JSON list of C-alpha atoms in Angstrom, two decimals:
[
{"chain": "A", "resi": 10, "resn": "UNK", "atom": "CA", "xyz": [-61.92, 22.82, 13.04]},
{"chain": "A", "resi": 11, "resn": "UNK", "atom": "CA", "xyz": [-61.47, 26.59, 13.03]},
{"chain": "A", "resi": 12, "resn": "UNK", "atom": "CA", "xyz": [-60.51, 26.56, 16.70]},
{"chain": "A", "resi": 13, "resn": "UNK", "atom": "CA", "xyz": [-57.97, 23.80, 16.10]},
{"chain": "A", "resi": 14, "resn": "UNK", "atom": "CA", "xyz": [-56.38, 25.74, 13.23]},
{"chain": "A", "resi": 15, "resn": "UNK", "atom": "CA", "xyz": [-56.30, 28.94, 15.29]},
{"chain": "A", "resi": 16, "resn": "UNK", "atom": "CA", "xyz": [-54.74, 27.15, 18.26]},
{"chain": "A", "resi": 17, "resn": "UNK", "atom": "CA", "xyz": [-52.09, 25.57, 16.03]},
{"chain": "A", "resi": 18, "resn": "UNK", "atom": "CA", "xyz": [-51.13, 28.87, 14.41]},
{"chain": "A", "resi": 19, "resn": "UNK", "atom": "CA", "xyz": [-50.97, 30.57, 17.82]},
{"chain": "A", "resi": 20, "resn": "UNK", "atom": "CA", "xyz": [-48.71, 27.82, 19.18]},
{"chain": "A", "resi": 21, "resn": "UNK", "atom": "CA", "xyz": [-46.42, 28.03, 16.15]},
{"chain": "A", "resi": 22, "resn": "UNK", "atom": "CA", "xyz": [-46.12, 31.80, 16.58]},
{"chain": "A", "resi": 23, "resn": "UNK", "atom": "CA", "xyz": [-45.43, 31.41, 20.31]},
{"chain": "A", "resi": 24, "resn": "UNK", "atom": "CA", "xyz": [-42.71, 28.78, 19.91]},
{"chain": "A", "resi": 25, "resn": "UNK", "atom": "CA", "xyz": [-41.11, 30.76, 17.07]},
{"chain": "A", "resi": 26, "resn": "UNK", "atom": "CA", "xyz": [-41.13, 33.82, 19.34]},
{"chain": "A", "resi": 27, "resn": "UNK", "atom": "CA", "xyz": [-39.41, 31.81, 22.06]},
{"chain": "A", "resi": 28, "resn": "UNK", "atom": "CA", "xyz": [-36.79, 30.75, 19.53]},
{"chain": "A", "resi": 29, "resn": "UNK", "atom": "CA", "xyz": [-36.16, 34.30, 18.32]},
{"chain": "A", "resi": 30, "resn": "UNK", "atom": "CA", "xyz": [-36.52, 36.26, 21.55]},
{"chain": "A", "resi": 31, "resn": "UNK", "atom": "CA", "xyz": [-36.05, 36.04, 25.30]},
{"chain": "A", "resi": 32, "resn": "UNK", "atom": "CA", "xyz": [-38.26, 33.82, 27.46]},
{"chain": "A", "resi": 33, "resn": "UNK", "atom": "CA", "xyz": [-38.54, 36.52, 30.15]},
{"chain": "A", "resi": 34, "resn": "UNK", "atom": "CA", "xyz": [-40.04, 38.93, 27.59]},
{"chain": "A", "resi": 35, "resn": "UNK", "atom": "CA", "xyz": [-41.92, 36.69, 25.16]},
{"chain": "A", "resi": 36, "resn": "UNK", "atom": "CA", "xyz": [-43.77, 34.71, 27.83]},
{"chain": "A", "resi": 37, "resn": "UNK", "atom": "CA", "xyz": [-45.31, 37.72, 29.67]},
{"chain": "A", "resi": 38, "resn": "UNK", "atom": "CA", "xyz": [-46.39, 39.28, 26.37]},
{"chain": "A", "resi": 39, "resn": "UNK", "atom": "CA", "xyz": [-48.09, 36.10, 25.20]},
{"chain": "A", "resi": 40, "resn": "UNK", "atom": "CA", "xyz": [-49.63, 35.58, 28.65]},
{"chain": "A", "resi": 41, "resn": "UNK", "atom": "CA", "xyz": [-51.63, 38.78, 28.19]},
{"chain": "A", "resi": 42, "resn": "UNK", "atom": "CA", "xyz": [-54.16, 36.88, 26.04]},
{"chain": "A", "resi": 43, "resn": "UNK", "atom": "CA", "xyz": [-56.83, 36.88, 28.81]},
{"chain": "A", "resi": 44, "resn": "UNK", "atom": "CA", "xyz": [-57.23, 40.61, 28.22]},
{"chain": "A", "resi": 45, "resn": "UNK", "atom": "CA", "xyz": [-58.25, 39.84, 24.63]},
{"chain": "A", "resi": 46, "resn": "UNK", "atom": "CA", "xyz": [-60.63, 37.13, 25.81]},
{"chain": "A", "resi": 47, "resn": "UNK", "atom": "CA", "xyz": [-62.23, 39.43, 28.37]},
{"chain": "A", "resi": 48, "resn": "UNK", "atom": "CA", "xyz": [-62.72, 42.25, 25.86]},
{"chain": "A", "resi": 49, "resn": "UNK", "atom": "CA", "xyz": [-64.28, 39.95, 23.24]},
{"chain": "A", "resi": 50, "resn": "UNK", "atom": "CA", "xyz": [-66.45, 38.27, 25.89]},
{"chain": "A", "resi": 51, "resn": "UNK", "atom": "CA", "xyz": [-67.72, 41.64, 27.10]},
{"chain": "A", "resi": 52, "resn": "UNK", "atom": "CA", "xyz": [-68.51, 42.58, 23.50]},
{"chain": "A", "resi": 53, "resn": "UNK", "atom": "CA", "xyz": [-70.53, 39.37, 23.29]},
{"chain": "A", "resi": 54, "resn": "UNK", "atom": "CA", "xyz": [-72.54, 40.21, 26.40]},
{"chain": "A", "resi": 55, "resn": "UNK", "atom": "CA", "xyz": [-70.52, 39.35, 29.52]},
{"chain": "A", "resi": 56, "resn": "UNK", "atom": "CA", "xyz": [-70.50, 41.99, 32.24]},
{"chain": "A", "resi": 57, "resn": "UNK", "atom": "CA", "xyz": [-67.17, 43.62, 33.10]},
{"chain": "A", "resi": 58, "resn": "UNK", "atom": "CA", "xyz": [-66.56, 44.56, 36.74]},
{"chain": "A", "resi": 59, "resn": "UNK", "atom": "CA", "xyz": [-64.25, 47.27, 38.03]},
{"chain": "A", "resi": 60, "resn": "UNK", "atom": "CA", "xyz": [-61.73, 44.58, 38.95]},
{"chain": "A", "resi": 61, "resn": "UNK", "atom": "CA", "xyz": [-61.70, 43.30, 35.37]},
{"chain": "A", "resi": 62, "resn": "UNK", "atom": "CA", "xyz": [-61.06, 46.82, 34.06]},
{"chain": "A", "resi": 63, "resn": "UNK", "atom": "CA", "xyz": [-58.18, 47.31, 36.49]},
{"chain": "A", "resi": 64, "resn": "UNK", "atom": "CA", "xyz": [-56.70, 43.94, 35.58]},
{"chain": "A", "resi": 65, "resn": "UNK", "atom": "CA", "xyz": [-56.83, 44.66, 31.85]},
{"chain": "A", "resi": 66, "resn": "UNK", "atom": "CA", "xyz": [-55.20, 48.05, 32.39]},
{"chain": "A", "resi": 67, "resn": "UNK", "atom": "CA", "xyz": [-52.38, 46.51, 34.44]},
{"chain": "A", "resi": 68, "resn": "UNK", "atom": "CA", "xyz": [-51.87, 43.76, 31.87]},
{"chain": "A", "resi": 69, "resn": "UNK", "atom": "CA", "xyz": [-51.69, 46.30, 29.05]},
{"chain": "A", "resi": 70, "resn": "UNK", "atom": "CA", "xyz": [-49.13, 48.46, 30.85]},
{"chain": "A", "resi": 71, "resn": "UNK", "atom": "CA", "xyz": [-47.08, 45.38, 31.71]},
{"chain": "A", "resi": 72, "resn": "UNK", "atom": "CA", "xyz": [-47.06, 44.20, 28.10]},
{"chain": "A", "resi": 73, "resn": "UNK", "atom": "CA", "xyz": [-45.90, 47.62, 26.86]},
{"chain": "A", "resi": 74, "resn": "UNK", "atom": "CA", "xyz": [-43.09, 47.75, 29.41]},
{"chain": "A", "resi": 75, "resn": "UNK", "atom": "CA", "xyz": [-41.99, 44.17, 28.77]},
{"chain": "A", "resi": 76, "resn": "UNK", "atom": "CA", "xyz": [-42.15, 44.47, 24.99]},
{"chain": "A", "resi": 77, "resn": "UNK", "atom": "CA", "xyz": [-40.24, 47.74, 24.66]},
{"chain": "A", "resi": 78, "resn": "UNK", "atom": "CA", "xyz": [-36.48, 48.08, 24.94]},
{"chain": "A", "resi": 79, "resn": "UNK", "atom": "CA", "xyz": [-34.88, 51.43, 25.80]},
{"chain": "A", "resi": 80, "resn": "UNK", "atom": "CA", "xyz": [-31.22, 52.43, 25.39]},
{"chain": "A", "resi": 81, "resn": "UNK", "atom": "CA", "xyz": [-29.48, 55.24, 27.22]},
{"chain": "A", "resi": 82, "resn": "UNK", "atom": "CA", "xyz": [-28.47, 58.12, 24.97]},
{"chain": "A", "resi": 83, "resn": "UNK", "atom": "CA", "xyz": [-26.92, 60.27, 27.65]},
{"chain": "A", "resi": 84, "resn": "UNK", "atom": "CA", "xyz": [-23.31, 59.33, 26.93]},
{"chain": "A", "resi": 85, "resn": "UNK", "atom": "CA", "xyz": [-23.65, 59.98, 23.21]},
{"chain": "A", "resi": 86, "resn": "UNK", "atom": "CA", "xyz": [-25.19, 63.40, 23.78]},
{"chain": "A", "resi": 87, "resn": "UNK", "atom": "CA", "xyz": [-22.46, 64.41, 26.20]},
{"chain": "A", "resi": 88, "resn": "UNK", "atom": "CA", "xyz": [-19.79, 63.34, 23.75]},
{"chain": "A", "resi": 89, "resn": "UNK", "atom": "CA", "xyz": [-21.36, 65.38, 20.96]},
{"chain": "A", "resi": 90, "resn": "UNK", "atom": "CA", "xyz": [-21.47, 68.54, 23.06]},
{"chain": "A", "resi": 91, "resn": "UNK", "atom": "CA", "xyz": [-17.88, 68.26, 24.31]},
{"chain": "A", "resi": 92, "resn": "UNK", "atom": "CA", "xyz": [-16.48, 68.18, 20.78]},
{"chain": "A", "resi": 93, "resn": "UNK", "atom": "CA", "xyz": [-17.61, 71.68, 19.81]},
{"chain": "A", "resi": 94, "resn": "UNK", "atom": "CA", "xyz": [-14.06, 73.19, 19.60]},
{"chain": "A", "resi": 95, "resn": "UNK", "atom": "CA", "xyz": [-13.86, 72.93, 15.80]},
{"chain": "A", "resi": 96, "resn": "UNK", "atom": "CA", "xyz": [-16.62, 73.62, 13.31]},
{"chain": "A", "resi": 97, "resn": "UNK", "atom": "CA", "xyz": [-16.08, 70.51, 11.22]},
{"chain": "A", "resi": 98, "resn": "UNK", "atom": "CA", "xyz": [-15.32, 68.24, 14.16]},
{"chain": "A", "resi": 99, "resn": "UNK", "atom": "CA", "xyz": [-18.20, 69.54, 16.21]},
{"chain": "A", "resi": 100, "resn": "UNK", "atom": "CA", "xyz": [-20.65, 69.08, 13.34]},
{"chain": "A", "resi": 101, "resn": "UNK", "atom": "CA", "xyz": [-19.50, 65.52, 12.70]},
{"chain": "A", "resi": 102, "resn": "UNK", "atom": "CA", "xyz": [-19.77, 64.54, 16.33]},
{"chain": "A", "resi": 103, "resn": "UNK", "atom": "CA", "xyz": [-23.19, 66.19, 16.56]},
{"chain": "A", "resi": 104, "resn": "UNK", "atom": "CA", "xyz": [-24.40, 64.14, 13.58]},
{"chain": "A", "resi": 105, "resn": "UNK", "atom": "CA", "xyz": [-23.10, 60.94, 15.20]},
{"chain": "A", "resi": 106, "resn": "UNK", "atom": "CA", "xyz": [-24.77, 61.92, 18.47]},
{"chain": "A", "resi": 107, "resn": "UNK", "atom": "CA", "xyz": [-28.12, 62.49, 16.74]},
{"chain": "A", "resi": 108, "resn": "UNK", "atom": "CA", "xyz": [-27.86, 59.15, 14.93]},
{"chain": "A", "resi": 109, "resn": "UNK", "atom": "CA", "xyz": [-27.08, 57.31, 18.16]},
{"chain": "A", "resi": 110, "resn": "UNK", "atom": "CA", "xyz": [-29.93, 59.14, 19.86]},
{"chain": "A", "resi": 111, "resn": "UNK", "atom": "CA", "xyz": [-32.35, 57.89, 17.23]},
{"chain": "A", "resi": 112, "resn": "UNK", "atom": "CA", "xyz": [-31.09, 54.33, 17.68]},
{"chain": "A", "resi": 113, "resn": "UNK", "atom": "CA", "xyz": [-31.53, 54.59, 21.44]},
{"chain": "A", "resi": 114, "resn": "UNK", "atom": "CA", "xyz": [-35.24, 55.22, 21.23]},
{"chain": "A", "resi": 115, "resn": "UNK", "atom": "CA", "xyz": [-37.72, 52.54, 22.25]},
{"chain": "A", "resi": 116, "resn": "UNK", "atom": "CA", "xyz": [-38.05, 49.62, 19.88]},
{"chain": "A", "resi": 117, "resn": "UNK", "atom": "CA", "xyz": [-39.72, 46.22, 19.95]},
{"chain": "A", "resi": 118, "resn": "UNK", "atom": "CA", "xyz": [-37.62, 43.40, 21.33]},
{"chain": "A", "resi": 119, "resn": "UNK", "atom": "CA", "xyz": [-37.00, 40.40, 19.08]},
{"chain": "A", "resi": 120, "resn": "UNK", "atom": "CA", "xyz": [-39.85, 37.92, 19.09]},
{"chain": "A", "resi": 121, "resn": "UNK", "atom": "CA", "xyz": [-42.38, 40.35, 20.56]},
{"chain": "A", "resi": 122, "resn": "UNK", "atom": "CA", "xyz": [-44.31, 40.73, 17.29]},
{"chain": "A", "resi": 123, "resn": "UNK", "atom": "CA", "xyz": [-44.90, 36.99, 17.09]},
{"chain": "A", "resi": 124, "resn": "UNK", "atom": "CA", "xyz": [-45.75, 36.89, 20.79]},
{"chain": "A", "resi": 125, "resn": "UNK", "atom": "CA", "xyz": [-48.39, 39.59, 20.30]},
{"chain": "A", "resi": 126, "resn": "UNK", "atom": "CA", "xyz": [-49.85, 37.66, 17.35]},
{"chain": "A", "resi": 127, "resn": "UNK", "atom": "CA", "xyz": [-49.95, 34.49, 19.44]},
{"chain": "A", "resi": 128, "resn": "UNK", "atom": "CA", "xyz": [-51.61, 36.37, 22.30]},
{"chain": "A", "resi": 129, "resn": "UNK", "atom": "CA", "xyz": [-54.34, 37.72, 20.01]},
{"chain": "A", "resi": 130, "resn": "UNK", "atom": "CA", "xyz": [-55.02, 34.29, 18.49]},
{"chain": "A", "resi": 131, "resn": "UNK", "atom": "CA", "xyz": [-55.06, 32.56, 21.89]},
{"chain": "A", "resi": 132, "resn": "UNK", "atom": "CA", "xyz": [-57.42, 35.21, 23.27]},
{"chain": "A", "resi": 133, "resn": "UNK", "atom": "CA", "xyz": [-59.90, 34.85, 20.42]},
{"chain": "A", "resi": 134, "resn": "UNK", "atom": "CA", "xyz": [-59.61, 31.07, 20.48]},
{"chain": "A", "resi": 135, "resn": "UNK", "atom": "CA", "xyz": [-60.62, 30.83, 24.13]},
{"chain": "A", "resi": 136, "resn": "UNK", "atom": "CA", "xyz": [-63.76, 32.77, 23.29]},
{"chain": "A", "resi": 137, "resn": "UNK", "atom": "CA", "xyz": [-64.50, 30.34, 20.45]},
{"chain": "A", "resi": 138, "resn": "UNK", "atom": "CA", "xyz": [-63.92, 27.37, 22.77]},
{"chain": "A", "resi": 139, "resn": "UNK", "atom": "CA", "xyz": [-65.96, 28.84, 25.63]},
{"chain": "A", "resi": 140, "resn": "UNK", "atom": "CA", "xyz": [-69.00, 29.86, 23.60]},
{"chain": "A", "resi": 141, "resn": "UNK", "atom": "CA", "xyz": [-68.89, 27.56, 20.58]},
{"chain": "A", "resi": 142, "resn": "UNK", "atom": "CA", "xyz": [-67.42, 24.23, 21.71]},
{"chain": "A", "resi": 143, "resn": "UNK", "atom": "CA", "xyz": [-67.66, 23.48, 25.44]},
{"chain": "A", "resi": 144, "resn": "UNK", "atom": "CA", "xyz": [-71.44, 23.97, 25.57]},
{"chain": "A", "resi": 145, "resn": "UNK", "atom": "CA", "xyz": [-71.71, 20.92, 23.29]},
{"chain": "A", "resi": 146, "resn": "UNK", "atom": "CA", "xyz": [-68.59, 18.87, 24.11]},
{"chain": "A", "resi": 147, "resn": "UNK", "atom": "CA", "xyz": [-67.02, 18.13, 27.49]},
{"chain": "A", "resi": 148, "resn": "UNK", "atom": "CA", "xyz": [-63.40, 18.93, 28.27]},
{"chain": "A", "resi": 149, "resn": "UNK", "atom": "CA", "xyz": [-62.02, 15.52, 27.25]},
{"chain": "A", "resi": 150, "resn": "UNK", "atom": "CA", "xyz": [-63.73, 15.22, 23.88]},
{"chain": "A", "resi": 151, "resn": "UNK", "atom": "CA", "xyz": [-63.12, 18.85, 22.96]},
{"chain": "A", "resi": 152, "resn": "UNK", "atom": "CA", "xyz": [-59.39, 18.54, 23.67]},
{"chain": "A", "resi": 153, "resn": "UNK", "atom": "CA", "xyz": [-59.22, 15.25, 21.73]},
{"chain": "A", "resi": 154, "resn": "UNK", "atom": "CA", "xyz": [-60.81, 16.83, 18.66]},
{"chain": "A", "resi": 155, "resn": "UNK", "atom": "CA", "xyz": [-58.74, 20.02, 18.87]},
{"chain": "A", "resi": 156, "resn": "UNK", "atom": "CA", "xyz": [-55.49, 18.07, 19.22]},
{"chain": "A", "resi": 157, "resn": "UNK", "atom": "CA", "xyz": [-56.46, 15.88, 16.26]},
{"chain": "A", "resi": 158, "resn": "UNK", "atom": "CA", "xyz": [-57.04, 18.95, 14.12]},
{"chain": "A", "resi": 159, "resn": "UNK", "atom": "CA", "xyz": [-53.71, 20.39, 15.25]},
{"chain": "A", "resi": 160, "resn": "UNK", "atom": "CA", "xyz": [-51.85, 17.24, 14.19]},
{"chain": "A", "resi": 161, "resn": "UNK", "atom": "CA", "xyz": [-53.54, 17.32, 10.77]},
{"chain": "A", "resi": 162, "resn": "UNK", "atom": "CA", "xyz": [-52.74, 21.02, 10.30]},
{"chain": "A", "resi": 163, "resn": "UNK", "atom": "CA", "xyz": [-49.10, 20.52, 11.26]},
{"chain": "A", "resi": 164, "resn": "UNK", "atom": "CA", "xyz": [-48.74, 17.65, 8.80]},
{"chain": "A", "resi": 165, "resn": "UNK", "atom": "CA", "xyz": [-50.29, 19.73, 6.02]},
{"chain": "A", "resi": 166, "resn": "UNK", "atom": "CA", "xyz": [-48.05, 22.72, 6.79]},
{"chain": "A", "resi": 167, "resn": "UNK", "atom": "CA", "xyz": [-44.84, 20.71, 7.12]},
{"chain": "A", "resi": 168, "resn": "UNK", "atom": "CA", "xyz": [-44.99, 19.28, 3.59]},
{"chain": "A", "resi": 169, "resn": "UNK", "atom": "CA", "xyz": [-45.03, 22.54, 1.55]},
{"chain": "A", "resi": 170, "resn": "UNK", "atom": "CA", "xyz": [-42.76, 24.26, 4.07]},
{"chain": "A", "resi": 171, "resn": "UNK", "atom": "CA", "xyz": [-40.18, 21.48, 3.76]},
{"chain": "A", "resi": 172, "resn": "UNK", "atom": "CA", "xyz": [-40.05, 20.97, 7.52]},
{"chain": "A", "resi": 173, "resn": "UNK", "atom": "CA", "xyz": [-38.87, 17.59, 8.79]},
{"chain": "A", "resi": 174, "resn": "UNK", "atom": "CA", "xyz": [-41.00, 16.13, 11.59]},
{"chain": "A", "resi": 175, "resn": "UNK", "atom": "CA", "xyz": [-38.55, 13.42, 12.61]},
{"chain": "A", "resi": 176, "resn": "UNK", "atom": "CA", "xyz": [-36.19, 13.68, 15.59]},
{"chain": "A", "resi": 177, "resn": "UNK", "atom": "CA", "xyz": [-33.06, 11.86, 16.60]},
{"chain": "A", "resi": 178, "resn": "UNK", "atom": "CA", "xyz": [-33.66, 9.17, 19.19]},
{"chain": "A", "resi": 179, "resn": "UNK", "atom": "CA", "xyz": [-32.83, 10.17, 22.75]},
{"chain": "A", "resi": 180, "resn": "UNK", "atom": "CA", "xyz": [-32.57, 13.89, 21.98]},
{"chain": "A", "resi": 181, "resn": "UNK", "atom": "CA", "xyz": [-35.45, 15.46, 23.89]},
{"chain": "A", "resi": 182, "resn": "UNK", "atom": "CA", "xyz": [-38.25, 12.90, 23.84]},
{"chain": "A", "resi": 183, "resn": "UNK", "atom": "CA", "xyz": [-38.55, 12.78, 27.62]},
{"chain": "A", "resi": 184, "resn": "UNK", "atom": "CA", "xyz": [-39.03, 16.54, 27.96]},
{"chain": "A", "resi": 185, "resn": "UNK", "atom": "CA", "xyz": [-41.39, 16.65, 24.98]},
{"chain": "A", "resi": 186, "resn": "UNK", "atom": "CA", "xyz": [-43.51, 13.86, 26.47]},
{"chain": "A", "resi": 187, "resn": "UNK", "atom": "CA", "xyz": [-43.65, 15.63, 29.85]},
{"chain": "A", "resi": 188, "resn": "UNK", "atom": "CA", "xyz": [-44.60, 18.97, 28.28]},
{"chain": "A", "resi": 189, "resn": "UNK", "atom": "CA", "xyz": [-47.27, 17.25, 26.17]},
{"chain": "A", "resi": 190, "resn": "UNK", "atom": "CA", "xyz": [-48.79, 15.52, 29.19]},
{"chain": "A", "resi": 191, "resn": "UNK", "atom": "CA", "xyz": [-48.89, 18.65, 31.36]},
{"chain": "A", "resi": 192, "resn": "UNK", "atom": "CA", "xyz": [-50.12, 20.82, 28.48]},
{"chain": "A", "resi": 193, "resn": "UNK", "atom": "CA", "xyz": [-52.93, 18.40, 27.64]},
{"chain": "A", "resi": 194, "resn": "UNK", "atom": "CA", "xyz": [-53.96, 18.09, 31.29]},
{"chain": "A", "resi": 195, "resn": "UNK", "atom": "CA", "xyz": [-54.05, 21.88, 31.63]},
{"chain": "A", "resi": 196, "resn": "UNK", "atom": "CA", "xyz": [-56.05, 22.17, 28.40]},
{"chain": "A", "resi": 197, "resn": "UNK", "atom": "CA", "xyz": [-58.62, 19.65, 29.68]},
{"chain": "A", "resi": 198, "resn": "UNK", "atom": "CA", "xyz": [-58.98, 21.49, 32.99]},
{"chain": "A", "resi": 199, "resn": "UNK", "atom": "CA", "xyz": [-59.34, 24.79, 31.15]},
{"chain": "A", "resi": 200, "resn": "UNK", "atom": "CA", "xyz": [-62.06, 23.46, 28.85]},
{"chain": "A", "resi": 201, "resn": "UNK", "atom": "CA", "xyz": [-63.91, 21.93, 31.80]},
{"chain": "A", "resi": 202, "resn": "UNK", "atom": "CA", "xyz": [-63.84, 25.35, 33.44]},
{"chain": "A", "resi": 203, "resn": "UNK", "atom": "CA", "xyz": [-64.95, 27.11, 30.25]},
{"chain": "A", "resi": 204, "resn": "UNK", "atom": "CA", "xyz": [-67.90, 24.73, 30.16]},
{"chain": "A", "resi": 205, "resn": "UNK", "atom": "CA", "xyz": [-69.31, 26.48, 33.24]},
{"chain": "A", "resi": 206, "resn": "UNK", "atom": "CA", "xyz": [-69.96, 29.58, 31.13]},
{"chain": "A", "resi": 207, "resn": "UNK", "atom": "CA", "xyz": [-67.59, 31.90, 33.01]},
{"chain": "A", "resi": 208, "resn": "UNK", "atom": "CA", "xyz": [-65.27, 32.37, 30.05]},
{"chain": "A", "resi": 209, "resn": "UNK", "atom": "CA", "xyz": [-63.57, 35.56, 31.22]},
{"chain": "A", "resi": 210, "resn": "UNK", "atom": "CA", "xyz": [-62.95, 34.41, 34.79]},
{"chain": "A", "resi": 211, "resn": "UNK", "atom": "CA", "xyz": [-61.68, 30.96, 33.82]},
{"chain": "A", "resi": 212, "resn": "UNK", "atom": "CA", "xyz": [-59.34, 32.36, 31.17]},
{"chain": "A", "resi": 213, "resn": "UNK", "atom": "CA", "xyz": [-57.84, 34.94, 33.52]},
{"chain": "A", "resi": 214, "resn": "UNK", "atom": "CA", "xyz": [-57.35, 32.41, 36.31]},
{"chain": "A", "resi": 215, "resn": "UNK", "atom": "CA", "xyz": [-55.90, 29.84, 33.91]},
{"chain": "A", "resi": 216, "resn": "UNK", "atom": "CA", "xyz": [-53.36, 32.22, 32.44]}
]
């Protein structure tokens, strides 16, 4: 039940991040969840090779670069310096230049916060599935139970949140059905792999 709730919350955060941000930024950030799984798995006793360390380092650097947006402040600085002919004018332009310089510093892109939250929850959830569920349930039954919990959680959340669960006929049912089929098939394959006990390797390869 806990895994189903965690998976549902992670999916909600991920889809909300896609809605608020850019796919090319949100998706790589969320896809860094194997690093979380590997770290937690190592803490629980799995051995970490040099290749795993290098992969986690690369994933971390990639997430930082993808999640941070930088603006160029060169033009503003040049403009502030060129207006130094008058004391009042030069001071005003310098203040504007400093303000623009502060705005041009690195800042998180929209949707990245939710993507990071989803990545953390996905990473922990794969550890829960790998060590707490798949040793007792096969891939098919574990996915069936987790999906059932997700449906129940979504129904419970939608009522107090005032979210409608109905959709207009012919809007996007075909795409939703296709995504559901492929996502479920991938989830089953992932859980079958996690059942082998190689949680870190399967999670990294499946990401």
